PDB file of C-alpha atoms in Angstrom:
ATOM      1  CA  THR A   1      14.393  16.057   7.612  1.00 74.00           C
ATOM      2  CA  GLY A   2      12.835  19.196   9.055  1.00 81.00           C
ATOM      3  CA  LEU A   3      11.420  20.595   5.800  1.00 86.00           C
ATOM      4  CA  THR A   4       8.235  22.677   5.857  1.00 89.00           C
ATOM      5  CA  ALA A   5       5.619  23.615   3.247  1.00 91.00           C
ATOM      6  CA  SER A   6       7.732  26.666   2.354  1.00 93.00           C
ATOM      7  CA  SER A   7      10.497  24.277   1.249  1.00 94.00           C
ATOM      8  CA  PHE A   8       8.352  23.080  -1.674  1.00 96.00           C
ATOM      9  CA  THR A   9       6.809  24.730  -4.719  1.00 97.00           C
ATOM     10  CA  LEU A  10       4.203  22.847  -6.736  1.00 97.00           C
ATOM     11  CA  LYS A  11       3.027  23.930 -10.183  1.00 97.00           C
ATOM     12  CA  GLU A  12       0.142  22.406 -12.112  1.00 96.00           C
ATOM     13  CA  ASP A  13       0.468  23.167 -15.832  1.00 95.00           C
ATOM     14  CA  GLY A  14       2.751  26.074 -14.903  1.00 95.00           C
ATOM     15  CA  GLN A  15       0.422  27.551 -12.275  1.00 95.00           C
ATOM     16  CA  THR A  16       1.678  27.612  -8.674  1.00 96.00           C
ATOM     17  CA  LYS A  17      -0.695  25.821  -6.300  1.00 96.00           C
ATOM     18  CA  SER A  18      -1.230  26.094  -2.551  1.00 94.00           C
ATOM     19  CA  ILE A  19      -0.095  22.937  -0.755  1.00 94.00           C
ATOM     20  CA  THR A  20      -0.344  21.228   2.612  1.00 90.00           C
ATOM     21  CA  LEU A  21       2.508  19.112   3.940  1.00 88.00           C
ATOM     22  CA  SER A  22       2.818  16.230   6.364  1.00 78.00           C
ATOM     23  CA  SER A  23       6.053  14.421   7.157  1.00 66.00           C
ATOM     24  CA  SER A  24       7.153  11.103   8.598  1.00 55.00           C
ATOM     25  CA  GLY A  25       7.568  12.810  11.950  1.00 52.00           C
ATOM     26  CA  SER A  26       3.886  13.622  12.298  1.00 51.00           C
ATOM     27  CA  THR A  27       0.903  11.394  13.033  1.00 46.00           C
ATOM     28  CA  ALA A  28      -0.616  12.369   9.693  1.00 49.00           C
ATOM     29  CA  GLY A  29       2.543  11.167   8.020  1.00 61.00           C
ATOM     30  CA  ALA A  30       2.509   7.699   9.588  1.00 78.00           C
ATOM     31  CA  LEU A  31       3.609   4.964   7.204  1.00 86.00           C
ATOM     32  CA  THR A  32       1.662   1.797   6.412  1.00 92.00           C
ATOM     33  CA  LEU A  33       4.178  -0.733   5.111  1.00 94.00           C
ATOM     34  CA  ALA A  34       3.607  -4.234   3.750  1.00 96.00           C
ATOM     35  CA  ILE A  35       6.656  -6.502   3.937  1.00 96.00           C
ATOM     36  CA  VAL A  36       6.222  -9.347   1.448  1.00 96.00           C
ATOM     37  CA  PHE A  37       8.354 -12.482   1.846  1.00 95.00           C
ATOM     38  CA  ASP A  38       9.191 -14.879  -0.954  1.00 93.00           C
ATOM     39  CA  ARG A  39       9.118 -18.277   0.771  1.00 92.00           C
ATOM     40  CA  SER A  40       9.232 -20.409  -2.396  1.00 90.00           C
ATOM     41  CA  GLY A  41      11.098 -23.668  -2.576  1.00 88.00           C
ATOM     42  CA  SER A  42      14.117 -22.144  -4.336  1.00 85.00           C
ATOM     43  CA  LEU A  43      15.145 -20.333  -1.144  1.00 86.00           C
ATOM     44  CA  SER A  44      17.588 -22.047   1.147  1.00 87.00           C
ATOM     45  CA  SER A  45      17.088 -21.998   4.909  1.00 89.00           C
ATOM     46  CA  THR A  46      19.868 -19.401   5.074  1.00 89.00           C
ATOM     47  CA  ASP A  47      18.092 -17.202   2.504  1.00 87.00           C
ATOM     48  CA  LEU A  48      14.853 -17.302   4.494  1.00 90.00           C
ATOM     49  CA  ALA A  49      16.671 -16.606   7.755  1.00 90.00           C
ATOM     50  CA  ASN A  50      18.382 -13.595   6.154  1.00 88.00           C
ATOM     51  CA  GLU A  51      15.048 -12.293   4.867  1.00 89.00           C
ATOM     52  CA  LYS A  52      13.605 -12.489   8.367  1.00 92.00           C
ATOM     53  CA  GLN A  53      16.535 -10.759  10.062  1.00 90.00           C
ATOM     54  CA  ALA A  54      16.637  -8.018   7.424  1.00 88.00           C
ATOM     55  CA  ALA A  55      12.893  -7.385   7.851  1.00 92.00           C
ATOM     56  CA  LYS A  56      13.294  -7.090  11.627  1.00 92.00           C
ATOM     57  CA  ASN A  57      16.082  -4.563  11.151  1.00 88.00           C
ATOM     58  CA  LEU A  58      13.878  -2.576   8.762  1.00 89.00           C
ATOM     59  CA  VAL A  59      11.008  -2.499  11.271  1.00 91.00           C
ATOM     60  CA  SER A  60      13.382  -1.302  13.999  1.00 89.00           C
ATOM     61  CA  GLN A  61      14.126   1.837  11.943  1.00 84.00           C
ATOM     62  CA  LEU A  62      10.472   2.861  11.602  1.00 86.00           C
ATOM     63  CA  SER A  63       8.577   5.275  13.811  1.00 84.00           C
ATOM     64  CA  ALA A  64       6.474   3.843  16.633  1.00 88.00           C
ATOM     65  CA  SER A  65       3.360   5.172  14.863  1.00 86.00           C
ATOM     66  CA  ASP A  66       4.153   3.351  11.587  1.00 89.00           C
ATOM     67  CA  LEU A  67       2.041   0.292  10.794  1.00 93.00           C
ATOM     68  CA  VAL A  68       3.536  -2.909   9.372  1.00 95.00           C
ATOM     69  CA  ALA A  69       1.763  -5.805   7.646  1.00 96.00           C
ATOM     70  CA  ILE A  70       3.441  -9.153   6.944  1.00 97.00           C
ATOM     71  CA  TRP A  71       2.744 -11.261   3.830  1.00 96.00           C
ATOM     72  CA  GLY A  72       4.215 -14.494   2.544  1.00 95.00           C
ATOM     73  CA  PHE A  73       3.937 -16.099  -0.876  1.00 94.00           C
ATOM     74  CA  ASP A  74       4.894 -19.274  -2.650  1.00 92.00           C
ATOM     75  CA  THR A  75       2.282 -21.278  -4.590  1.00 89.00           C
ATOM     76  CA  ASP A  76      -0.345 -19.048  -3.003  1.00 89.00           C
ATOM     77  CA  VAL A  77      -0.425 -15.824  -0.999  1.00 93.00           C
ATOM     78  CA  GLN A  78      -0.990 -15.486   2.739  1.00 93.00           C
ATOM     79  CA  LYS A  79      -1.621 -12.342   4.752  1.00 94.00           C
ATOM     80  CA  ILE A  80       0.122 -13.272   7.980  1.00 96.00           C
ATOM     81  CA  LEU A  81      -0.511 -10.037   9.878  1.00 95.00           C
ATOM     82  CA  ASP A  82      -2.745  -7.016   9.255  1.00 94.00           C
ATOM     83  CA  PRO A  83      -1.112  -3.579   9.567  1.00 94.00           C
ATOM     84  CA  THR A  84      -0.249  -2.953  13.205  1.00 95.00           C
ATOM     85  CA  THR A  85       2.076  -0.922  15.404  1.00 95.00           C
ATOM     86  CA  ASP A  86       2.542  -3.906  17.756  1.00 96.00           C
ATOM     87  CA  ARG A  87       6.252  -4.653  17.312  1.00 96.00           C
ATOM     88  CA  ALA A  88       6.072  -7.923  19.267  1.00 96.00           C
ATOM     89  CA  ALA A  89       3.270  -9.186  17.003  1.00 96.00           C
ATOM     90  CA  ILE A  90       5.281  -8.181  13.926  1.00 97.00           C
ATOM     91  CA  THR A  91       8.311 -10.121  15.171  1.00 97.00           C
ATOM     92  CA  ARG A  92       6.175 -13.197  15.849  1.00 96.00           C
ATOM     93  CA  ALA A  93       4.644 -12.979  12.374  1.00 97.00           C
ATOM     94  CA  ILE A  94       8.074 -12.752  10.741  1.00 96.00           C
ATOM     95  CA  ASP A  95       9.370 -15.697  12.757  1.00 96.00           C
ATOM     96  CA  SER A  96       6.355 -17.814  11.763  1.00 96.00           C
ATOM     97  CA  ILE A  97       7.186 -17.794   8.033  1.00 94.00           C
ATOM     98  CA  GLN A  98       8.078 -21.226   6.611  1.00 90.00           C
ATOM     99  CA  GLY A  99       9.338 -22.346   3.188  1.00 86.00           C
ATOM    100  CA  GLY A 100       6.994 -23.460   0.387  1.00 86.00           C
ATOM    101  CA  ASP A 101       6.789 -24.208  -3.348  1.00 85.00           C
ATOM    102  CA  PHE A 102       6.294 -22.001  -6.444  1.00 88.00           C
ATOM    103  CA  THR A 103       6.396 -18.178  -6.850  1.00 89.00           C
ATOM    104  CA  ALA A 104       3.121 -16.205  -7.055  1.00 91.00           C
ATOM    105  CA  LEU A 105       4.862 -12.818  -7.136  1.00 94.00           C
ATOM    106  CA  TYR A 106       2.279 -10.751  -9.054  1.00 94.00           C
ATOM    107  CA  LYS A 107      -0.599 -12.172  -7.039  1.00 93.00           C
ATOM    108  CA  ALA A 108       1.199 -11.302  -3.804  1.00 95.00           C
ATOM    109  CA  LEU A 109       1.816  -7.707  -4.899  1.00 96.00           C
ATOM    110  CA  VAL A 110      -1.774  -7.232  -6.089  1.00 94.00           C
ATOM    111  CA  GLN A 111      -3.245  -8.522  -2.829  1.00 94.00           C
ATOM    112  CA  ALA A 112      -0.824  -6.553  -0.666  1.00 95.00           C
ATOM    113  CA  ALA A 113      -1.585  -3.363  -2.625  1.00 94.00           C
ATOM    114  CA  ASP A 114      -5.341  -3.900  -2.416  1.00 91.00           C
ATOM    115  CA  SER A 115      -5.094  -4.342   1.355  1.00 92.00           C
ATOM    116  CA  LEU A 116      -3.250  -1.007   1.682  1.00 92.00           C
ATOM    117  CA  ALA A 117      -5.769   0.924  -0.409  1.00 86.00           C
ATOM    118  CA  LYS A 118      -8.059   1.601   2.553  1.00 84.00           C
ATOM    119  CA  TYR A 119      -5.277   3.284   4.545  1.00 86.00           C
ATOM    120  CA  SER A 120      -4.422   6.964   4.256  1.00 79.00           C
ATOM    121  CA  GLY A 121      -0.999   8.598   4.411  1.00 78.00           C
ATOM    122  CA  ARG A 122       2.319   7.188   3.245  1.00 83.00           C
ATOM    123  CA  LYS A 123       2.257   3.616   1.984  1.00 89.00           C
ATOM    124  CA  GLY A 124       4.886   1.243   0.678  1.00 92.00           C
ATOM    125  CA  ILE A 125       5.530  -2.389  -0.208  1.00 96.00           C
ATOM    126  CA  VAL A 126       8.907  -4.059   0.304  1.00 95.00           C
ATOM    127  CA  VAL A 127       9.157  -7.435  -1.460  1.00 95.00           C
ATOM    128  CA  MET A 128      12.128  -9.793  -1.247  1.00 92.00           C
ATOM    129  CA  THR A 129      12.398 -12.498  -3.907  1.00 91.00           C
ATOM    130  CA  ASP A 130      14.942 -14.776  -5.532  1.00 85.00           C
ATOM    131  CA  GLY A 131      12.778 -15.955  -8.418  1.00 80.00           C
ATOM    132  CA  GLN A 132      10.448 -15.206 -11.284  1.00 85.00           C
ATOM    133  CA  ASP A 133       6.655 -15.299 -11.190  1.00 89.00           C
ATOM    134  CA  ASN A 134       5.344 -18.740 -12.156  1.00 88.00           C
ATOM    135  CA  ASN A 135       2.066 -19.109 -10.267  1.00 85.00           C
ATOM    136  CA  SER A 136      -0.118 -15.965 -10.470  1.00 81.00           C
ATOM    137  CA  GLY A 137      -2.620 -17.248 -13.023  1.00 84.00           C
ATOM    138  CA  SER A 138      -3.860 -14.446 -15.274  1.00 83.00           C
ATOM    139  CA  LEU A 139      -2.337 -11.666 -13.141  1.00 89.00           C
ATOM    140  CA  THR A 140       0.545  -9.801 -14.786  1.00 92.00           C
ATOM    141  CA  GLN A 141       3.316  -7.343 -14.086  1.00 93.00           C
ATOM    142  CA  ALA A 142       0.971  -4.577 -15.298  1.00 91.00           C
ATOM    143  CA  ASP A 143      -1.645  -5.665 -12.761  1.00 91.00           C
ATOM    144  CA  ALA A 144       0.877  -5.403  -9.936  1.00 94.00           C
ATOM    145  CA  ILE A 145       1.787  -1.866 -11.034  1.00 93.00           C
ATOM    146  CA  SER A 146      -1.783  -0.641 -11.553  1.00 88.00           C
ATOM    147  CA  HIS A 147      -3.050  -2.004  -8.221  1.00 90.00           C
ATOM    148  CA  ALA A 148      -0.115  -0.436  -6.366  1.00 91.00           C
ATOM    149  CA  ASN A 149      -0.708   2.919  -8.052  1.00 85.00           C
ATOM    150  CA  LEU A 150      -4.427   2.841  -7.250  1.00 83.00           C
ATOM    151  CA  ALA A 151      -3.504   2.137  -3.626  1.00 87.00           C
ATOM    152  CA  GLY A 152      -0.854   4.887  -3.630  1.00 84.00           C
ATOM    153  CA  ALA A 153       1.846   2.437  -2.541  1.00 90.00           C
ATOM    154  CA  ALA A 154       5.395   2.502  -3.956  1.00 90.00           C
ATOM    155  CA  ILE A 155       6.982  -0.932  -4.411  1.00 95.00           C
ATOM    156  CA  PHE A 156      10.602  -1.557  -3.372  1.00 94.00           C
ATOM    157  CA  PRO A 157      11.622  -4.956  -4.810  1.00 94.00           C
ATOM    158  CA  ILE A 158      14.824  -6.630  -3.662  1.00 91.00           C
ATOM    159  CA  GLY A 159      16.073  -9.355  -5.984  1.00 89.00           C
ATOM    160  CA  PHE A 160      18.758 -11.900  -5.251  1.00 83.00           C
ATOM    161  CA  GLY A 161      19.756 -15.200  -6.829  1.00 80.00           C
ATOM    162  CA  SER A 162      17.814 -15.805 -10.072  1.00 83.00           C
ATOM    163  CA  ALA A 163      15.397 -12.879  -9.634  1.00 88.00           C
ATOM    164  CA  ASP A 164      14.210 -11.230 -12.861  1.00 90.00           C
ATOM    165  CA  ALA A 165      15.861  -7.801 -12.645  1.00 92.00           C
ATOM    166  CA  THR A 166      14.022  -6.505 -15.739  1.00 93.00           C
ATOM    167  CA  VAL A 167      10.582  -7.251 -14.294  1.00 93.00           C
ATOM    168  CA  LEU A 168      11.409  -6.018 -10.792  1.00 95.00           C
ATOM    169  CA  THR A 169      12.951  -2.799 -12.119  1.00 95.00           C
ATOM    170  CA  ALA A 170       9.828  -2.111 -14.185  1.00 94.00           C
ATOM    171  CA  ILE A 171       7.577  -2.688 -11.159  1.00 95.00           C
ATOM    172  CA  ALA A 172       9.682  -0.328  -9.047  1.00 93.00           C
ATOM    173  CA  LYS A 173       9.806   2.445 -11.658  1.00 90.00           C
ATOM    174  CA  GLY A 174       6.113   2.055 -12.436  1.00 89.00           C
ATOM    175  CA  THR A 175       5.100   2.664  -8.822  1.00 89.00           C
ATOM    176  CA  GLY A 176       7.608   5.283  -7.659  1.00 84.00           C
ATOM    177  CA  GLY A 177       9.877   2.892  -5.764  1.00 89.00           C
ATOM    178  CA  TYR A 178      13.268   1.515  -6.776  1.00 88.00           C
ATOM    179  CA  TYR A 179      14.799  -1.883  -7.382  1.00 93.00           C
ATOM    180  CA  SER A 180      17.760  -3.164  -5.394  1.00 91.00           C
ATOM    181  CA  LYS A 181      19.866  -6.068  -6.619  1.00 88.00           C
ATOM    182  CA  SER A 182      21.567  -8.202  -4.027  1.00 82.00           C
ATOM    183  CA  ALA A 183      24.501 -10.443  -4.848  1.00 68.00           C
ATOM    184  CA  SER A 184      23.321 -12.732  -2.047  1.00 72.00           C
ATOM    185  CA  SER A 185      20.626 -12.847   0.590  1.00 71.00           C
ATOM    186  CA  SER A 186      23.147 -11.621   3.159  1.00 76.00           C
ATOM    187  CA  ASP A 187      23.174  -8.220   1.397  1.00 81.00           C
ATOM    188  CA  LEU A 188      19.528  -7.737   2.405  1.00 79.00           C
ATOM    189  CA  LEU A 189      20.510  -6.232   5.738  1.00 77.00           C
ATOM    190  CA  ASN A 190      22.268  -3.259   4.139  1.00 82.00           C
ATOM    191  CA  ILE A 191      19.639  -2.824   1.413  1.00 84.00           C
ATOM    192  CA  LEU A 192      16.694  -2.788   3.819  1.00 81.00           C
ATOM    193  CA  GLN A 193      18.534  -0.367   6.075  1.00 79.00           C
ATOM    194  CA  LEU A 194      18.749   2.042   3.135  1.00 81.00           C
ATOM    195  CA  ILE A 195      15.080   1.536   2.247  1.00 83.00           C
ATOM    196  CA  GLY A 196      14.164   2.166   5.880  1.00 78.00           C
ATOM    197  CA  GLN A 197      15.983   5.492   5.756  1.00 76.00           C
ATOM    198  CA  VAL A 198      14.119   6.430   2.565  1.00 78.00           C
ATOM    199  CA  LEU A 199      10.717   5.509   4.021  1.00 78.00           C
ATOM    200  CA  SER A 200      11.474   7.400   7.238  1.00 72.00           C
ATOM    201  CA  ASN A 201      12.245  10.629   5.359  1.00 75.00           C
ATOM    202  CA  GLN A 202       9.185  10.915   3.142  1.00 78.00           C
ATOM    203  CA  TYR A 203       6.725  13.798   2.884  1.00 83.00           C
ATOM    204  CA  ILE A 204       3.137  13.911   1.646  1.00 82.00           C
ATOM    205  CA  ILE A 205       2.237  16.978  -0.411  1.00 88.00           C
ATOM    206  CA  SER A 206      -1.458  17.582  -1.043  1.00 88.00           C
ATOM    207  CA  TYR A 207      -3.174  20.165  -3.229  1.00 91.00           C
ATOM    208  CA  THR A 208      -6.497  20.775  -4.969  1.00 89.00           C
ATOM    209  CA  SER A 209      -6.429  20.471  -8.750  1.00 89.00           C
ATOM    210  CA  ALA A 210      -7.910  23.199 -10.923  1.00 86.00           C
ATOM    211  CA  ASN A 211      -9.678  20.474 -12.913  1.00 86.00           C
ATOM    212  CA  ALA A 212      -9.619  16.846 -11.772  1.00 82.00           C
ATOM    213  CA  THR A 213     -11.390  15.572 -14.901  1.00 78.00           C
ATOM    214  CA  ILE A 214      -8.312  16.004 -17.134  1.00 85.00           C
ATOM    215  CA  GLY A 215      -4.635  15.085 -16.954  1.00 86.00           C
ATOM    216  CA  HIS A 216      -1.969  17.580 -15.880  1.00 91.00           C
ATOM    217  CA  THR A 217       1.768  18.174 -15.787  1.00 93.00           C
ATOM    218  CA  LEU A 218       3.099  18.690 -12.281  1.00 93.00           C
ATOM    219  CA  GLU A 219       6.408  20.325 -11.423  1.00 96.00           C
ATOM    220  CA  LEU A 220       7.672  20.047  -7.860  1.00 96.00           C
ATOM    221  CA  THR A 221      10.664  21.982  -6.542  1.00 96.00           C
ATOM    222  CA  ALA A 222      12.240  21.094  -3.188  1.00 94.00           C
ATOM    223  CA  GLN A 223      14.636  23.489  -1.462  1.00 93.00           C
ATOM    224  CA  GLY A 224      16.737  22.441   1.523  1.00 87.00           C
ATOM    225  CA  GLY A 225      19.387  24.946   2.563  1.00 86.00           C
ATOM    226  CA  THR A 226      21.522  25.648  -0.511  1.00 90.00           C
ATOM    227  CA  ALA A 227      20.465  22.413  -2.254  1.00 92.00           C
ATOM    228  CA  SER A 228      17.455  22.104  -4.530  1.00 93.00           C
ATOM    229  CA  ALA A 229      15.860  19.568  -6.848  1.00 91.00           C
ATOM    230  CA  VAL A 230      13.069  19.641  -9.442  1.00 93.00           C
ATOM    231  CA  VAL A 231      10.938  16.761 -10.691  1.00 87.00           C
ATOM    232  CA  THR A 232       8.226  16.788 -13.373  1.00 87.00           C
ATOM    233  CA  ARG A 233       5.510  14.199 -13.712  1.00 82.00           C
ATOM    234  CA  SER A 234       2.411  13.730 -15.871  1.00 82.00           C
ATOM    235  CA  VAL A 235      -0.685  12.638 -13.964  1.00 81.00           C
ATOM    236  CA  SER A 236      -3.956  11.241 -15.290  1.00 76.00           C
ATOM    237  CA  ALA A 237      -7.435  12.451 -14.510  1.00 76.00           C
ATOM    238  CA  CYS A 238      -8.834  11.344 -11.166  1.00 69.00           C
ATOM    239  CA  SER A 239     -10.469   7.972 -11.816  1.00 55.00           C
ATOM    240  CA  ALA A 240     -13.442   8.726  -9.574  1.00 51.00           C
ATOM    241  CA  THR A 241     -14.219  11.745 -11.724  1.00 48.00           C
ATOM    242  CA  SER A 242     -13.465  10.433 -15.189  1.00 45.00           C
ATOM    243  CA  THR A 243     -15.126   7.033 -14.781  1.00 51.00           C
ATOM    244  CA  GLY A 244     -18.300   8.020 -12.991  1.00 61.00           C
ATOM    245  CA  VAL A 245     -18.055   6.093  -9.716  1.00 69.00           C
ATOM    246  CA  LYS A 246     -21.515   6.102  -8.147  1.00 73.00           C
ATOM    247  CA  LEU A 247     -22.501   5.523  -4.505  1.00 76.00           C
ATOM    248  CA  THR A 248     -26.130   4.734  -3.646  1.00 77.00           C
ATOM    249  CA  VAL A 249     -27.533   4.333  -0.140  1.00 77.00           C
ATOM    250  CA  GLY A 250     -30.755   2.339  -0.155  1.00 75.00           C
ATOM    251  CA  SER A 251     -33.766   2.790   2.083  1.00 74.00           C
ATOM    252  CA  ALA A 252     -34.164   0.996   5.394  1.00 74.00           C
ATOM    253  CA  SER A 253     -36.827   0.730   8.050  1.00 73.00           C
ATOM    254  CA  GLY A 254     -36.994  -0.532  11.604  1.00 74.00           C
ATOM    255  CA  SER A 255     -38.625  -0.141  14.982  1.00 77.00           C
ATOM    256  CA  PRO A 256     -37.207   1.148  18.277  1.00 79.00           C
ATOM    257  CA  GLY A 257     -35.033  -1.525  19.863  1.00 81.00           C
ATOM    258  CA  GLY A 258     -34.915  -3.509  16.635  1.00 84.00           C
ATOM    259  CA  ASN A 259     -32.391  -3.873  13.806  1.00 85.00           C
ATOM    260  CA  ALA A 260     -32.281  -2.146  10.422  1.00 82.00           C
ATOM    261  CA  GLU A 261     -30.128  -3.193   7.448  1.00 82.00           C
ATOM    262  CA  ILE A 262     -28.968  -0.368   5.200  1.00 82.00           C
ATOM    263  CA  PRO A 263     -27.885  -1.428   1.674  1.00 82.00           C
ATOM    264  CA  ILE A 264     -25.004   0.448   0.020  1.00 82.00           C
ATOM    265  CA  THR A 265     -24.191  -0.022  -3.665  1.00 79.00           C
ATOM    266  CA  ILE A 266     -21.041   1.183  -5.435  1.00 77.00           C
ATOM    267  CA  SER A 267     -20.665   1.043  -9.210  1.00 72.00           C
ATOM    268  CA  SER A 268     -18.086   2.345 -11.675  1.00 68.00           C
ATOM    269  CA  VAL A 269     -17.799   2.580 -15.438  1.00 61.00           C
ATOM    270  CA  GLY A 270     -14.604   2.046 -17.422  1.00 59.00           C
ATOM    271  CA  VAL A 271     -12.315   0.901 -14.613  1.00 61.00           C
ATOM    272  CA  THR A 272     -12.195  -1.617 -11.780  1.00 64.00           C
ATOM    273  CA  PRO A 273     -10.771   0.246  -8.760  1.00 67.00           C
ATOM    274  CA  ALA A 274      -8.474  -1.668  -6.433  1.00 68.00           C
ATOM    275  CA  ALA A 275     -10.498  -0.533  -3.441  1.00 74.00           C
ATOM    276  CA  PHE A 276     -13.189   1.802  -2.167  1.00 77.00           C
ATOM    277  CA  GLN A 277     -13.314   3.520   1.205  1.00 80.00           C
ATOM    278  CA  ILE A 278     -16.568   4.731   2.746  1.00 83.00           C
ATOM    279  CA  ASP A 279     -16.978   6.506   6.082  1.00 82.00           C
ATOM    280  CA  LEU A 280     -20.457   6.182   7.611  1.00 82.00           C
ATOM    281  CA  THR A 281     -21.538   8.281  10.581  1.00 82.00           C
ATOM    282  CA  TRP A 282     -24.775   8.416  12.550  1.00 81.00           C
ATOM    283  CA  ASP A 283     -26.523   9.923  15.560  1.00 83.00           C
ATOM    284  CA  ALA A 284     -25.378   7.692  18.441  1.00 81.00           C
ATOM    285  CA  SER A 285     -28.501   8.594  20.436  1.00 82.00           C
ATOM    286  CA  LYS A 286     -30.639   6.857  17.777  1.00 81.00           C
ATOM    287  CA  LEU A 287     -28.450   4.200  16.141  1.00 83.00           C
ATOM    288  CA  GLY A 288     -25.668   1.799  17.020  1.00 83.00           C
ATOM    289  CA  TYR A 289     -23.459  -0.265  14.707  1.00 84.00           C
ATOM    290  CA  ILE A 290     -23.705  -4.081  14.741  1.00 85.00           C
ATOM    291  CA  SER A 291     -21.889  -5.476  11.688  1.00 85.00           C
ATOM    292  CA  SER A 292     -21.234  -5.250   7.939  1.00 84.00           C
ATOM    293  CA  ARG A 293     -21.416  -7.964   5.307  1.00 81.00           C
ATOM    294  CA  ALA A 294     -20.572  -8.239   1.623  1.00 76.00           C
ATOM    295  CA  GLY A 295     -23.519  -8.114  -0.747  1.00 72.00           C
ATOM    296  CA  ASP A 296     -24.413 -10.711  -3.361  1.00 66.00           C
ATOM    297  CA  GLN A 297     -22.636  -8.785  -6.124  1.00 62.00           C
ATOM    298  CA  LEU A 298     -19.233  -8.869  -4.374  1.00 59.00           C
ATOM    299  CA  THR A 299     -18.183 -12.032  -6.206  1.00 52.00           C
ATOM    300  CA  THR A 300     -14.491 -11.515  -6.994  1.00 53.00           C
ATOM    301  CA  SER A 301     -12.517 -13.763  -4.651  1.00 55.00           C
ATOM    302  CA  SER A 302      -9.681 -11.258  -4.223  1.00 58.00           C
ATOM    303  CA  LYS A 303     -12.031  -8.551  -2.902  1.00 66.00           C
ATOM    304  CA  GLN A 304     -12.650  -8.294   0.801  1.00 74.00           C
ATOM    305  CA  LEU A 305     -14.897  -6.202   3.032  1.00 78.00           C
ATOM    306  CA  SER A 306     -13.469  -4.902   6.276  1.00 80.00           C
ATOM    307  CA  ALA A 307     -14.834  -2.499   8.878  1.00 82.00           C
ATOM    308  CA  THR A 308     -12.955  -0.201  11.265  1.00 81.00           C
ATOM    309  CA  ALA A 309     -14.826   1.591  14.033  1.00 79.00           C
ATOM    310  CA  LEU A 310     -14.573   5.390  14.047  1.00 77.00           C
ATOM    311  CA  GLY A 311     -15.430   5.866  17.694  1.00 75.00           C
ATOM    312  CA  SER A 312     -19.048   5.217  18.697  1.00 75.00           C
ATOM    313  CA  THR A 313     -20.601   7.249  15.900  1.00 81.00           C
ATOM    314  CA  GLY A 314     -19.059   5.885  12.719  1.00 82.00           C
ATOM    315  CA  VAL A 315     -17.473   3.058  10.787  1.00 84.00           C
ATOM    316  CA  ARG A 316     -15.000   2.943   7.881  1.00 83.00           C
ATOM    317  CA  LEU A 317     -15.676   0.274   5.233  1.00 84.00           C
TER     318      LEU A 317
END
């Protein structure tokens, strides 16, 4: 804790870059965390009770400004609570989880990741499971990883019982998280306490690339007192640049006191992004926001449109 921008050095292809830093102690560094519960039929009542208690302990370690979403999965996936700072609502959502049937693990991770994509700052997914995926349809391990990476959310899987350690380890490594193996569900308390400490001591480092249309090698050095560490990572070109994402705002007309509908179209070539985020602003003396709706081309069932007010002069879609 307590590191500043001067504690870090970032190089892109060997060239030192100027950085900005936000930490878990600042508003800009607030965490948005999805806690995903396996509630499949293979869990005993004790397992489920231990999952719930461990999740509550994890939430208690987070900052008051951190947002928490609650998900449950068995045969299907349910978003029980949208990201919120309301600790009482989070506790109620956790307590409401009941047991179910099969294990739609990949589907749960994809949907949780997609829901986090519209949030900025630090993001993470903690998933507790005792089984292997057997109900996600055509969705795969690779889908879970790619959707989490597009959302910028590291996945921290916790496996106990018959969980597939190979799959969960690959998901963790592929997204920048890590896999924890529990001998029993009672170990969850200690594991989630450790994950809570990790999430509460994260930093976001931002910089402007010299060329976002190509891949780069990044080298990051962290210096804290007499200790230091270096990590190197290869990063791909920015998808919005390399794939030609296009935003078009259509024409609209109206009369004073009446309504006007403004069509917005987003298209991309070569990739299907997990999510888009658009901020619309207007002159409040001339316009006021009523509502948003999905267009006819938004046909994929897993895609959702949501709107968050940005004061009286804007909306985030």
